[in-house]
Structures are given as structure tokens and as C-alpha cells.
Amino acid sequence: MGNITIKMLAKELNLSTAAVSKALRDSHEISERTKTRVLELAAALNYVPHPYAGSLREKKSNTIAVVIPEVADSFFSLALNGIESVAIENGYHALIYLTHERFEREKTILKDLESGRVDGVIMSVTTKTNTFDHLRSLNKMVPMVFFDRVCEEIDTAKITTNDEECGYQATQHLIDRGCKKIAILSVSESLSINAKRIQGYQRALSDNGRKPEASCIIDYSEDPDESLEQLRKCFRTAEPPDGIVATVSKMTTDIYLVCMELGLRIPDDLKVVSFSNDATVAILNPSLTTITQPAFEMGELAAKVLFKALKKKYLVLSEESTVVPSQLILRNSTSAAF
Amino acid sequence: MGNITIKMLAKELNLSTAAVSKALRDSHEISERTKTRVLELAAALNYVPHPYAGSLREKKSNTIAVVIPEVADSFFSLALNGIESVAIENGYHALIYLTHERFEREKTILKDLESGRVDGVIMSVTTKTNTFDHLRSLNKMVPMVFFDRVCEEIDTAKITTNDEECGYQATQHLIDRGCKKIAILSVSESLSINAKRIQGYQRALSDNGRKPEASCIIDYSEDPDESLEQLRKCFRTAEPPDGIVATVSKMTTDIYLVCMELGLRIPDDLKVVSFSNDATVAILNPSLTTITQPAFEMGELAAKVLFKALKKKYLVLSEESTVVPSQLILRNSTSAAF
């Protein structure tokens, strides 16, 4: 039956939410009879008050933390602008913490935030985050909202985009343009958004009666030299891919550079779709077909949900999860069918 | 004769710096005779102790603040990576505050930092910063280091690049390529780095016996629609420029888009040089000639100087100012002379 809220108790008892809230806090404003009714129902329905809700009005730092992997990425920098626009509106500072994709660093930052430095946290996990105790621990102390790189294991609000569908759309578009062999560059097995994009890619291939080849899912290296070498190797095989899906914006530069180096023409020899929010996609050589995520909106929404939690007691954050759709935008890197 | 340091006093008196420091703090470990000698010389040379130095060892937040205009810019995001690499090495957190180019916001953030939340501050001012009391006030309380967009009026370390020279180089390069009329896109009169880039542009023109036309220095609008309109207007005149210097990376996209729209070919009709650190410059259509700033190094150096100040008492920060040169990198947007 899901989480019991104050609102549900109030409705059931035909009382105001304020009265229920006061009864639960044993307020002198509420009669003993009403208190008993509220407490009995709360016990019967196994009502659990939000652990941090009670302390919210007392200590206020008027700051929120934003924990993200990096800012040298158009998605995160745009999302950050969305978060900050809402924070400013609410008279809050946003403190930005960068993990640089390092799991140890994420744990250190979250430990630091347990000290009560901030009123709430908005975050996107690293590509290496594979245990979740540090997230659970902080989630008990301050309201947390995840965006984009969410952690499915934590029970709170998650603002995502339709990653599986986008992986599907990108792949189907390449199939429609006549691509026979489509590769996908993947960043991290453990990252749920990455897994979903690959699932979408695989589903599109199956729907078209194709079998995804293991060699076509390339686990992209973090090391810049190594990643360029992976691409060279991929394009130098006897049957190189004629279509490629880049799941992260910065892979695009590598793909274009290696194509220049090897004399491969985009889109004549290779068609490219990239998940990207870069302002420059329209002026690349050739302009780039993209899955463009609603980065600013996702940041904005994550912040709105967090402030809703900061203002209301007893908000069930997991009920505030939202999926904001991305958009496939066609440009020259996939023009002209084979 | 510049600022008097503990070291200078020690040398003059043939004492250790520790002894001088203790004498100045009236330590019982130092004889009355030595104390008198130290205090007399300190008074004679007008020695002023650093206001925050005394409190450094007591309260430590193990955090520094980085106050910058935005992160959706490759210069700042790279510089931030440089700053953080040093902060992590020193066991510190870097809290990032974005001003979004709003002067009021910069003042609010600096006021907040006066509360002692951080041990030191690294910052780049907004394009609108035209009074300096908020900077002076914070500079008295915690060590501050400026980078890139420095404030000349504040007496502390400044990490900059050779902006005047780069404005000169970019302009001279366009002259060498046969450009007859060179425009420059400017961001803010009050920003010292911008003023220097324009000075370099003007000096290059004079050195070549040309007079800078007022209409060629375009005060670029912050509003995206308005700025595009400014460019259209500029290229639709009877004698449009055949060379352009963009002082900020994101202007490049506008220039390329307006050229596409108006059917102007780069570099055949217009040659473009941009101050930029974008990874995509090599894959643009055409690839972009840039002034590339040592962004990571500047951030790294700013942080190193700040940590030097945090570790040493009585460091004269203004003596730590450094100019790190940028580089002109030739690509196709200025290839083939007229």
C-alpha cells in the first residue's frame, strides 16, 4: 500500500493535516481523544514519520549541496544552471561539489555533508558507484534528490530522462538510414542510465531482427589516449561499423578526430548520433545528430522537488520522481541513407 | 619599499623568523630586550601583520571557496579542475559558488563567506563588478587569490594570462592573412582582461598604421537574440569586416551560425580567431584558430598560491602574482590569405 502520509491519515480521520501533525507531536492544542484516534490509526497503518522532517525548521543553513561528477560537460553545466535558478529564487546558496568520477571522493563528500552543513542534497553518482551505504546514510539525515545518474537502490525522488527509449530511437534512426553494423560506446556497466541506453540499443536491433554483437558494445576507456586507440582499432577491423551511438557528449570529438585521421567521411562512411547538449553541435563538420536531454529542466525540477521537501513536512520524496523526455534532433552526421 | 615581512625583520635583526614572530606576539619565551628590539624595528619600518594570519591555525574548515561566473564555459571548467586537483592533494574540499555574472549575487556570496565558512577563496569577478568594498572586506578576513578576471584594486595574488599580447597576436595574425577590416567582440568595459585584449587589438592596428574604427569594437550583448542581431547588422553593412576576434569562446557559435544564415564562407569571406578552450574547436566547420589559455594551469597555480598562504604565516600574497602565457593555435578559420 506504499508509504502512509499525514494527508492519508487526515483524510481517513476527517481531520486537517495540521491537526494530525500536531497530534503526532503530542501538542497541547489537540484533545486527548483526538490524539488517541490519530495514534491508533498511525500504529495500525504502520505510519513512519520522515526521520529528518522534525528538525527542518530548527537548523537552517540556507544552502543546498549539488554533488556531480564534473562540470566540463554541457549536460551538467546546464543542469547546474537549472538548479541554481531555483535555489536563488528560494534565497538559497548552492554549493557545488565535484566527484571527478571518483567513488572514494563521493564517499568523503557525503560523509562531510552528514555534519549538517547543508539542508538538502541534489546529486548524480559517479560511474564507479557500486555500493550505496554512504547514500543511504545521508538520505536518513537530509532530503536527497537524484537526477540523471540516479541510484535505483535509494528510496527518494529521481529526475531522469527516457534513456531506454532514447537508446532505441538513436539506433532505429541509424537502421532507417541504412546502417548495417551499429556500434555503441558505453561508459559504465554499473551506471543505470548507461545500462538503459544500451538496453534500448539492443531492443532496437532485436525489433529489426538483428543480433547485437558483443564487439559492437565498446566499453569506452577513461584514459584519453586509450579511448582514441579503441576507436582506431574498431574502425580498422575487416568489417568496421557504419553507424555509431555515442552515449556521452565528449566521445564525439574523439570519433570525429579518428575519422579525420583514418580518412573516413561522416556521414558517407560512418553515421554518428551522440547524446549531447553542446552548443557547438550545429557548427561541427558535419553538424551532429543528437539526443538532446532537457538538462536545464531536469536540474530545475530536481531543485523544485528538493525545496518542496524542505518546505513541507512528511513529503514522500519517491512519489515525486519524474521522467522528462529527451529529443532526437536530426543533423548532417546521419543525413543521406546508405 | 613594499611590504615588510617577518623574514625581513628577522634578517635585519639577525634572529630566526620564529623568534620574531613570537616577539611580536609577546611570547614569554622571548627576552624583554629582544622584544624591544623587534618592536622598535617593526614600528620604524611600519610593519603591518597580516590581519587573518594569527587565526589560521585555530579554526580550520578544510574547505576553500571558488567563486566564478559560470561553468558552462570551457575555460572555467578546466580551471576548476586545476583548482580541485590541488585542493584534493591538500585534503581540502573546494566549494564552488557561481555568480552567473550577477554583481548582487557576487556580493551576497562574499558576505556569506565572511562568516568563516571557508579558509580561503579563489575567484574570478563578474563582468559587472565595478565597486570593490565587498572584495576588500573579505580580503581582510581570509586569504584570496584572483585568477583570470582579476580585480586590480585588491592587493593580493593574481594569476592571469598575457591578455594584451594575445589581443595583439590575434589581430596581427588577421592582418598578416590580408584582413582589411577587423572587428572585435567585447564583453565588458569594466573587466580588466577584456580591456587588455582590446588594448592589444588597438596596438596591433596602430603598429600597422591603421586607425581602430569605433564601429569595429562591438559591445556584445548578453541576450542571445540581441547578440545574434548585432552580428547580422555588423555583416550586413556596406563594408562588413573580413576578420573578427571573439574574446569569449561562446561567441564562436553565434558567428558561425550567422555566417551560415547569411551565406558568408569562413575563411573565404571572413576569418575568425577566438579565445577558446573548447575541445571541439578542431572539429568545427571549419576548424577554429584560437588563443588557447592555460586554463588548467591557471587554476592549479591559483590553488597552489592559496595553499602556500594557508600554510605560511605572513606571506605577501601580491608578490605571488604570475602571468602564464596563452598560445595562438592556427587552424582553418584563418587559413588562406586574402
XYZ file of C-alpha atoms in Angstrom:
676
model
C 0.000 0.000 0.000
C 3.022 2.313 -0.224
C 4.076 4.921 2.257
C 1.496 6.351 4.602
C 1.397 10.137 4.645
C -0.038 12.629 7.117
C -2.506 13.540 4.396
C -3.805 9.958 4.222
C -4.241 9.810 7.985
C -6.049 13.159 7.937
C -8.420 12.054 5.190
C -9.207 8.789 6.915
C -9.945 10.544 10.218
C -11.662 13.545 8.645
C -9.203 15.917 10.307
C -6.938 18.644 8.912
C -3.328 17.646 8.155
C -2.244 20.318 10.677
C -4.310 18.652 13.400
C -2.839 15.225 12.615
C 0.658 16.641 12.580
C 0.108 18.332 15.948
C -1.456 15.191 17.429
C 1.600 13.183 16.352
C 3.835 15.714 18.070
C 1.674 15.479 21.237
C 0.656 19.147 21.009
C -1.412 20.632 23.893
C -3.685 22.162 21.244
C -5.165 18.744 20.472
C -7.618 16.874 22.713
C -6.592 13.564 24.263
C -9.411 11.831 22.408
C -8.207 13.038 19.011
C -4.618 12.183 19.860
C -5.630 8.611 20.703
C -7.570 8.267 17.426
C -4.595 9.572 15.406
C -2.006 7.453 17.178
C -4.117 4.309 16.908
C -4.592 4.723 13.170
C -0.946 5.658 12.685
C 0.075 2.487 14.519
C -2.439 0.346 12.604
C -1.213 1.631 9.212
C 2.415 1.447 10.277
C 2.966 5.155 9.699
C 6.653 6.180 9.820
C 7.420 9.872 10.153
C 10.190 11.191 7.942
C 13.357 10.990 10.038
C 14.720 14.445 9.255
C 11.405 16.254 8.891
C 11.130 17.214 12.524
C 14.396 19.061 12.646
C 13.900 21.065 9.490
C 12.520 24.259 10.939
C 15.126 24.464 13.675
C 18.506 24.409 11.969
C 18.672 26.025 8.584
C 21.880 26.615 6.682
C 20.062 28.103 3.699
C 22.380 26.116 1.494
C 21.944 23.006 -0.578
C 24.708 20.823 -1.957
C 24.939 19.725 -5.559
C 27.181 16.681 -5.947
C 28.066 15.931 -9.563
C 30.877 14.156 -11.438
C 32.154 17.149 -13.393
C 31.250 20.456 -14.967
C 33.341 20.165 -18.127
C 30.254 18.642 -19.689
C 27.397 20.582 -21.192
C 24.737 18.392 -19.594
C 25.919 19.006 -16.050
C 26.694 22.675 -16.532
C 23.232 23.305 -17.961
C 21.564 21.233 -15.238
C 23.500 23.218 -12.673
C 22.126 26.435 -14.120
C 18.631 24.996 -13.721
C 19.301 24.022 -10.102
C 20.775 27.401 -9.257
C 17.917 29.354 -10.808
C 15.558 27.638 -8.354
C 17.963 27.920 -5.404
C 18.332 31.674 -5.914
C 14.562 32.069 -6.145
C 14.325 30.389 -2.747
C 17.039 32.551 -1.214
C 19.459 29.624 -1.017
C 23.088 29.130 -1.907
C 24.009 26.072 -3.928
C 27.380 24.611 -3.010
C 28.788 22.560 -5.823
C 30.922 19.504 -5.092
C 32.684 17.643 -7.901
C 33.479 13.951 -7.559
C 35.573 13.758 -10.752
C 34.107 10.265 -11.183
C 35.981 9.048 -8.125
C 33.966 6.832 -5.839
C 36.206 7.427 -2.808
C 35.743 11.148 -3.270
C 31.964 10.765 -3.453
C 32.054 8.929 -0.124
C 34.246 11.613 1.504
C 31.962 14.396 0.297
C 28.823 12.659 1.529
C 30.426 11.987 4.898
C 31.266 15.680 5.134
C 27.667 16.601 4.315
C 26.414 14.466 7.203
C 27.787 17.146 9.513
C 24.717 19.249 8.725
C 26.452 21.762 6.549
C 23.512 21.831 4.129
C 19.723 21.495 4.257
C 19.418 19.202 1.246
C 21.360 17.462 -1.488
C 20.914 17.080 -5.245
C 23.188 14.554 -6.863
C 24.303 12.446 -9.805
C 26.506 9.463 -8.898
C 29.903 8.581 -10.352
C 30.425 5.888 -12.980
C 32.038 3.767 -10.248
C 29.395 3.967 -7.534
C 28.580 0.334 -6.791
C 27.819 0.291 -3.071
C 25.214 2.501 -1.504
C 25.667 2.735 2.265
C 27.034 6.276 2.051
C 23.923 7.325 0.102
C 21.532 5.578 2.494
C 23.255 7.113 5.459
C 22.992 10.700 4.167
C 19.444 10.118 2.900
C 18.393 9.483 6.500
C 19.686 12.862 7.596
C 18.787 15.329 4.866
C 16.406 15.182 1.918
C 18.162 13.989 -1.237
C 17.061 14.184 -4.844
C 18.852 12.289 -7.615
C 18.963 13.446 -11.204
C 20.222 11.822 -14.393
C 22.667 9.332 -12.872
C 20.311 8.103 -10.209
C 20.800 5.334 -7.719
C 17.859 2.946 -8.004
C 18.597 1.436 -4.592
C 17.834 4.628 -2.661
C 14.230 5.420 -1.841
C 13.868 9.051 -2.861
C 12.920 11.324 -5.773
C 14.654 10.643 -9.093
C 14.569 13.042 -12.018
C 15.552 11.198 -15.167
C 15.063 11.245 -18.880
C 13.762 8.391 -21.060
C 17.154 6.774 -21.532
C 15.998 3.363 -22.758
C 13.728 4.932 -25.352
C 16.494 7.296 -26.482
C 18.923 4.414 -26.976
C 16.171 2.796 -29.053
C 15.440 5.943 -31.099
C 19.093 6.623 -31.868
C 19.625 3.028 -33.026
C 16.375 2.854 -35.016
C 17.310 6.106 -36.761
C 20.658 4.603 -37.847
C 18.872 1.453 -39.067
C 16.437 3.649 -41.038
C 19.415 5.385 -42.646
C 20.668 2.026 -43.885
C 23.391 1.255 -41.332
C 24.287 -2.447 -41.361
C 26.588 -2.599 -38.361
C 25.951 -0.270 -35.445
C 28.336 0.179 -32.528
C 27.613 1.885 -29.204
C 30.158 3.498 -26.873
C 29.354 2.701 -23.271
C 30.731 4.365 -20.138
C 29.989 2.201 -17.154
C 28.242 -1.066 -16.532
C 27.070 -0.012 -13.103
C 25.502 3.279 -14.143
C 21.768 2.766 -14.572
C 21.316 5.407 -17.286
C 24.077 3.798 -19.316
C 22.586 0.342 -18.892
C 19.218 1.686 -20.066
C 20.670 3.309 -23.178
C 22.300 0.009 -24.093
C 19.067 -1.886 -23.424
C 17.306 0.465 -25.850
C 20.036 -0.131 -28.427
C 19.665 -3.897 -28.029
C 15.861 -3.763 -28.215
C 16.002 -1.742 -31.462
C 18.353 -4.301 -33.001
C 16.116 -7.239 -31.937
C 12.974 -5.474 -33.201
C 14.706 -5.321 -36.576
C 15.662 -8.985 -36.475
C 19.308 -8.310 -35.719
C 21.513 -9.813 -33.072
C 23.650 -7.357 -31.088
C 27.319 -8.380 -31.485
C 29.362 -8.248 -28.296
C 32.206 -6.495 -30.137
C 29.833 -3.645 -31.008
C 29.302 -2.613 -27.391
C 32.528 -0.799 -26.635
C 33.374 -0.173 -23.009
C 34.922 3.238 -23.530
C 38.117 3.935 -21.630
C 38.506 6.934 -19.325
C 42.060 7.404 -20.480
C 42.076 9.805 -23.467
C 44.881 8.025 -25.342
C 43.447 4.599 -24.733
C 39.974 5.644 -25.882
C 41.335 7.023 -29.170
C 43.178 3.732 -29.650
C 39.930 1.786 -29.031
C 38.255 3.762 -31.825
C 41.147 3.260 -34.250
C 41.051 -0.465 -33.580
C 37.288 -0.552 -34.054
C 37.421 1.208 -37.454
C 40.400 -0.775 -38.713
C 38.682 -4.176 -38.496
C 37.731 -6.062 -41.675
C 34.080 -5.093 -41.203
C 34.036 -1.766 -39.383
C 30.757 -0.298 -38.100
C 28.938 2.111 -40.432
C 26.880 3.618 -37.610
C 27.798 4.619 -34.073
C 25.925 5.810 -30.987
C 27.967 7.884 -28.503
C 26.347 7.800 -25.072
C 28.384 10.748 -23.753
C 28.949 14.076 -25.481
C 32.726 14.212 -25.199
C 33.118 10.977 -27.181
C 32.045 12.947 -30.273
C 35.333 14.827 -30.530
C 37.240 11.539 -30.424
C 35.064 9.985 -33.138
C 35.458 12.992 -35.455
C 39.208 13.201 -34.885
C 39.788 9.497 -35.542
C 37.651 9.688 -38.704
C 39.767 12.623 -39.944
C 42.917 10.667 -39.152
C 41.761 7.498 -40.937
C 40.171 9.345 -43.865
C 36.654 8.144 -43.009
C 33.918 10.533 -44.120
C 30.912 11.326 -41.899
C 28.129 10.595 -42.942
C 29.285 8.824 -46.145
C 31.348 6.111 -44.445
C 30.057 6.403 -40.897
C 26.878 7.877 -39.435
C 27.035 9.299 -35.912
C 24.394 10.009 -33.252
C 25.528 11.405 -29.918
C 23.863 12.141 -26.601
C 24.854 15.807 -26.372
C 23.857 19.233 -25.132
C 26.851 21.070 -26.584
C 26.064 24.436 -28.131
C 28.537 23.671 -30.917
C 26.779 20.587 -32.380
C 25.219 22.695 -35.168
C 28.582 24.066 -36.341
C 30.600 20.842 -36.352
C 31.995 19.359 -39.562
C 29.477 17.879 -40.253
C 26.776 19.096 -37.878
C 25.876 16.383 -35.386
C 22.621 14.438 -34.980
C 21.916 14.371 -31.250
C 19.777 13.038 -28.496
C 19.377 16.294 -26.612
C 18.468 15.958 -22.977
C 16.340 18.518 -21.142
C 19.343 19.349 -18.948
C 18.244 22.733 -17.599
C 14.704 21.450 -16.958
C 15.992 18.347 -15.163
C 18.124 20.487 -12.862
C 15.292 22.900 -12.287
C 12.856 20.112 -11.488
C 15.286 18.366 -9.128
C 15.659 21.630 -7.216
C 11.905 22.282 -7.157
C 11.279 18.849 -5.661
C 14.012 19.386 -3.086
C 12.555 22.740 -2.000
C 9.113 21.181 -1.821
C 10.606 18.674 0.620
C 12.307 21.455 2.565
C 9.061 23.364 2.944
C 6.637 20.537 3.623
C 6.952 18.089 6.398
C 6.152 14.471 5.591
C 6.590 14.630 1.843
C 7.129 11.197 0.324
C 10.012 12.053 -1.961
C 9.880 8.859 -4.021
C 6.416 9.899 -5.213
C 7.967 12.991 -6.791
C 10.074 11.062 -9.317
C 9.666 12.317 -12.893
C 10.843 11.291 -16.343
C 11.412 14.251 -18.676
C 11.706 13.151 -22.322
C 14.750 13.911 -24.481
C 14.651 14.777 -28.167
C 16.271 13.264 -31.274
C 17.473 16.187 -33.410
C 18.487 15.313 -36.959
C 21.542 16.976 -38.496
C 24.112 16.145 -41.169
C 26.094 13.426 -39.378
C 23.290 10.996 -40.267
C 21.999 12.609 -43.464
C 21.714 10.644 -46.738
C 20.824 6.977 -46.402
C 23.309 4.329 -47.484
C 59.930 49.737 -0.290
C 56.957 47.348 -0.451
C 55.531 45.254 2.330
C 57.688 44.418 5.305
C 57.703 40.745 6.173
C 58.680 38.835 9.295
C 61.546 37.431 7.260
C 62.897 40.912 6.547
C 62.725 41.855 10.228
C 64.472 38.609 11.170
C 67.263 39.171 8.684
C 67.788 42.755 9.791
C 67.964 41.726 13.459
C 69.882 38.524 12.868
C 67.137 36.481 14.564
C 65.108 33.478 13.430
C 61.665 34.200 11.893
C 60.134 32.101 14.682
C 61.758 34.338 17.315
C 60.490 37.489 15.602
C 57.022 36.010 15.279
C 56.997 35.093 18.989
C 58.330 38.516 19.976
C 55.529 40.178 18.026
C 53.015 38.036 19.881
C 54.623 38.971 23.205
C 55.632 35.365 23.951
C 57.145 34.561 27.368
C 59.806 32.561 25.518
C 61.452 35.781 24.298
C 63.520 38.125 26.446
C 62.292 41.660 27.073
C 65.418 43.047 25.421
C 64.788 41.124 22.174
C 61.110 42.052 22.224
C 62.012 45.719 22.442
C 64.459 45.422 19.530
C 61.839 43.657 17.380
C 59.031 46.050 18.216
C 61.183 49.111 17.636
C 62.300 47.936 14.208
C 58.755 46.827 13.329
C 57.477 50.306 14.235
C 60.315 52.054 12.366
C 59.658 50.067 9.171
C 55.903 50.342 9.555
C 55.412 46.589 9.704
C 51.744 45.520 9.445
C 50.917 41.962 10.431
C 48.549 40.124 8.123
C 45.108 40.541 9.671
C 43.943 36.928 9.308
C 47.288 35.224 9.768
C 47.014 34.900 13.511
C 43.809 32.936 13.476
C 44.804 30.446 10.822
C 45.938 27.566 12.974
C 42.948 27.752 15.295
C 39.846 27.446 13.128
C 40.159 25.284 10.082
C 37.227 24.355 7.898
C 39.403 22.390 5.467
C 37.412 23.957 2.685
C 38.151 26.675 0.184
C 35.609 28.568 -1.887
C 35.859 29.029 -5.630
C 33.723 31.940 -6.812
C 33.327 32.051 -10.594
C 30.814 33.447 -13.086
C 29.758 30.163 -14.650
C 30.816 26.641 -15.512
C 29.167 26.377 -18.931
C 32.437 27.646 -20.308
C 35.445 25.520 -21.072
C 37.897 27.987 -19.551
C 36.263 27.965 -16.131
C 35.518 24.257 -16.080
C 39.138 23.428 -16.906
C 40.453 25.955 -14.389
C 38.176 24.403 -11.794
C 39.703 21.006 -12.476
C 43.122 22.536 -11.869
C 41.989 24.095 -8.599
C 40.388 20.882 -7.382
C 43.402 18.739 -8.198
C 45.436 20.872 -5.782
C 42.666 21.066 -3.168
C 42.331 17.274 -3.082
C 46.082 16.892 -2.747
C 45.914 19.129 0.310
C 42.996 17.238 1.822
C 40.597 20.111 1.213
C 37.112 20.412 -0.216
C 36.503 23.062 -2.834
C 33.059 24.620 -2.618
C 32.056 26.154 -5.905
C 29.860 29.254 -5.992
C 28.514 30.594 -9.283
C 27.711 34.290 -9.673
C 26.056 33.904 -13.095
C 27.605 37.291 -13.927
C 25.356 38.987 -11.370
C 27.077 41.598 -9.272
C 24.461 41.472 -6.495
C 24.950 37.737 -6.249
C 28.716 38.125 -6.014
C 28.205 40.499 -3.075
C 25.812 38.118 -1.311
C 28.188 35.179 -1.731
C 31.165 37.150 -0.411
C 29.133 38.373 2.560
C 28.243 34.756 3.309
C 31.910 33.756 3.128
C 32.790 36.361 5.753
C 31.110 34.096 8.289
C 34.233 31.933 8.267
C 32.765 29.049 6.360
C 35.998 28.613 4.390
C 39.734 29.014 4.939
C 40.454 30.767 1.648
C 38.895 31.999 -1.563
C 39.839 31.741 -5.244
C 37.825 33.932 -7.556
C 37.121 35.493 -10.933
C 34.849 38.559 -10.828
C 31.673 39.134 -12.846
C 31.539 41.336 -15.943
C 29.593 43.876 -13.847
C 31.862 44.161 -10.815
C 32.606 47.884 -10.608
C 32.877 48.573 -6.877
C 35.242 46.684 -4.630
C 34.289 47.087 -0.971
C 32.921 43.548 -0.754
C 36.258 42.223 -2.073
C 38.315 44.384 0.268
C 36.215 43.351 3.212
C 36.607 39.602 2.583
C 40.299 40.005 1.701
C 40.867 41.256 5.260
C 39.401 38.096 6.726
C 40.636 35.206 4.600
C 43.384 34.890 2.014
C 42.069 35.494 -1.503
C 43.637 34.705 -4.849
C 42.233 36.081 -8.095
C 42.592 34.335 -11.427
C 41.774 35.369 -14.986
C 39.170 38.047 -14.242
C 41.167 39.744 -11.540
C 40.390 42.890 -9.648
C 43.361 45.231 -9.965
C 42.197 47.284 -6.981
C 42.663 44.489 -4.440
C 46.135 43.890 -3.040
C 46.580 40.136 -3.369
C 47.881 37.416 -5.700
C 46.605 37.498 -9.282
C 47.046 34.646 -11.728
C 46.498 35.922 -15.238
C 47.462 35.256 -18.805
C 49.080 37.714 -21.241
C 45.783 39.199 -22.423
C 47.121 42.369 -24.039
C 49.688 40.410 -26.010
C 47.076 37.857 -27.072
C 44.764 40.594 -28.352
C 47.769 41.878 -30.295
C 48.730 38.440 -31.673
C 45.202 37.595 -32.785
C 44.865 40.936 -34.599
C 48.342 40.808 -36.156
C 47.604 37.299 -37.427
C 44.439 38.551 -39.166
C 46.411 41.469 -40.664
C 49.051 39.003 -41.906
C 46.292 36.981 -43.545
C 45.249 40.063 -45.501
C 42.227 41.223 -43.490
C 41.382 44.848 -44.279
C 38.717 45.485 -41.662
C 38.935 43.691 -38.331
C 36.176 43.723 -35.715
C 36.452 42.596 -32.092
C 33.619 41.370 -29.879
C 33.943 42.778 -26.375
C 32.160 41.643 -23.208
C 32.539 44.295 -20.563
C 34.246 47.633 -20.304
C 34.924 47.188 -16.611
C 36.600 43.795 -16.871
C 40.349 44.262 -16.882
C 41.129 41.207 -19.034
C 38.670 42.422 -21.650
C 40.135 45.931 -21.627
C 43.599 44.445 -22.108
C 42.551 42.298 -25.053
C 41.080 45.378 -26.720
C 44.226 47.397 -25.967
C 46.260 44.689 -27.712
C 43.892 44.808 -30.690
C 44.253 48.601 -30.888
C 48.022 48.478 -30.555
C 48.309 45.946 -33.410
C 46.200 48.176 -35.635
C 48.324 51.259 -34.800
C 51.572 49.357 -35.335
C 50.299 48.612 -38.826
C 49.370 52.238 -39.467
C 45.647 51.634 -39.099
C 43.126 53.558 -37.044
C 40.723 51.439 -34.962
C 37.166 52.340 -36.005
C 34.733 52.730 -33.140
C 32.118 50.644 -35.001
C 34.541 47.716 -35.069
C 34.597 47.313 -31.288
C 31.282 45.631 -30.674
C 29.969 45.610 -27.123
C 28.455 42.141 -27.266
C 25.036 41.740 -25.694
C 24.321 39.150 -23.005
C 20.919 38.469 -24.508
C 21.275 35.592 -27.026
C 18.750 37.016 -29.536
C 20.141 40.502 -29.321
C 23.729 39.333 -29.804
C 22.790 37.406 -32.968
C 21.066 40.539 -34.246
C 24.212 42.590 -33.543
C 26.229 40.200 -35.709
C 23.683 40.244 -38.540
C 23.723 44.033 -38.511
C 27.531 44.077 -38.481
C 27.821 41.769 -41.535
C 25.046 43.488 -43.496
C 26.757 46.883 -43.628
C 28.141 48.211 -46.929
C 31.687 47.384 -45.825
C 31.459 44.419 -43.485
C 34.516 43.217 -41.549
C 36.593 40.466 -43.177
C 38.263 39.489 -39.902
C 36.869 39.096 -36.402
C 38.317 38.452 -32.946
C 35.952 36.806 -30.438
C 37.111 37.491 -26.880
C 34.881 34.777 -25.366
C 34.514 31.195 -26.572
C 30.729 31.075 -26.758
C 30.633 33.927 -29.291
C 32.073 31.482 -31.834
C 28.835 29.541 -32.191
C 26.952 32.786 -32.905
C 29.487 33.882 -35.529
C 29.377 30.523 -37.327
C 25.571 30.366 -37.221
C 25.122 33.911 -38.573
C 27.650 33.197 -41.339
C 25.671 30.070 -42.333
C 22.468 32.102 -42.309
C 23.881 34.930 -44.435
C 25.828 32.653 -46.779
C 29.217 34.001 -45.683
C 32.044 31.493 -46.004
C 34.720 31.108 -43.317
C 37.626 31.685 -44.083
C 36.939 32.887 -47.670
C 34.697 35.819 -46.735
C 35.512 36.153 -43.062
C 38.454 34.983 -40.972
C 37.817 34.172 -37.314
C 40.083 33.955 -34.247
C 38.505 33.119 -30.907
C 39.725 32.981 -27.330
C 38.677 29.399 -26.606
C 39.464 26.239 -24.686
C 36.670 24.146 -26.189
C 37.599 20.571 -27.045
C 35.508 20.841 -30.215
C 37.484 23.651 -31.921
C 39.366 21.118 -34.081
C 36.184 19.529 -35.447
C 34.206 22.694 -36.256
C 33.271 23.579 -39.820
C 35.857 24.967 -40.425
C 38.219 24.195 -37.542
C 38.817 27.303 -35.448
C 42.009 29.317 -34.962
C 42.225 30.030 -31.253
C 44.008 31.828 -28.497
C 44.129 28.939 -26.053
C 44.568 29.883 -22.437
C 46.416 27.694 -19.938
C 43.156 27.205 -18.048
C 44.034 24.116 -16.006
C 47.470 25.528 -15.147
C 45.992 28.871 -14.080
C 43.547 27.143 -11.740
C 46.265 24.888 -10.408
C 48.607 27.799 -9.784
C 45.912 29.891 -8.086
C 45.262 26.992 -5.716
C 48.952 26.412 -5.050
C 49.420 30.050 -4.095
C 46.370 29.919 -1.847
C 47.632 26.823 -0.030
C 51.046 28.435 0.336
C 49.269 31.296 2.101
C 47.294 28.868 4.250
C 50.445 27.098 5.368
C 52.766 30.034 5.875
C 52.063 32.917 8.137
C 52.958 36.360 6.835
C 53.083 35.544 3.139
C 52.823 38.657 0.996
C 50.259 37.392 -1.480
C 50.690 40.195 -4.012
C 54.251 39.003 -4.556
C 52.897 35.678 -5.768
C 51.162 37.110 -8.853
C 52.029 35.288 -12.056
C 51.319 35.685 -15.755
C 51.027 32.376 -17.620
C 51.206 32.840 -21.414
C 48.472 31.689 -23.789
C 49.030 30.229 -27.217
C 47.838 31.180 -30.716
C 46.907 27.933 -32.466
C 46.370 28.180 -36.220
C 43.508 26.242 -37.810
C 41.322 26.570 -40.897
C 39.154 29.525 -39.866
C 42.074 31.819 -40.779
C 43.754 29.688 -43.465
C 44.482 31.082 -46.976
C 45.374 34.768 -47.139
C 43.065 37.180 -48.987
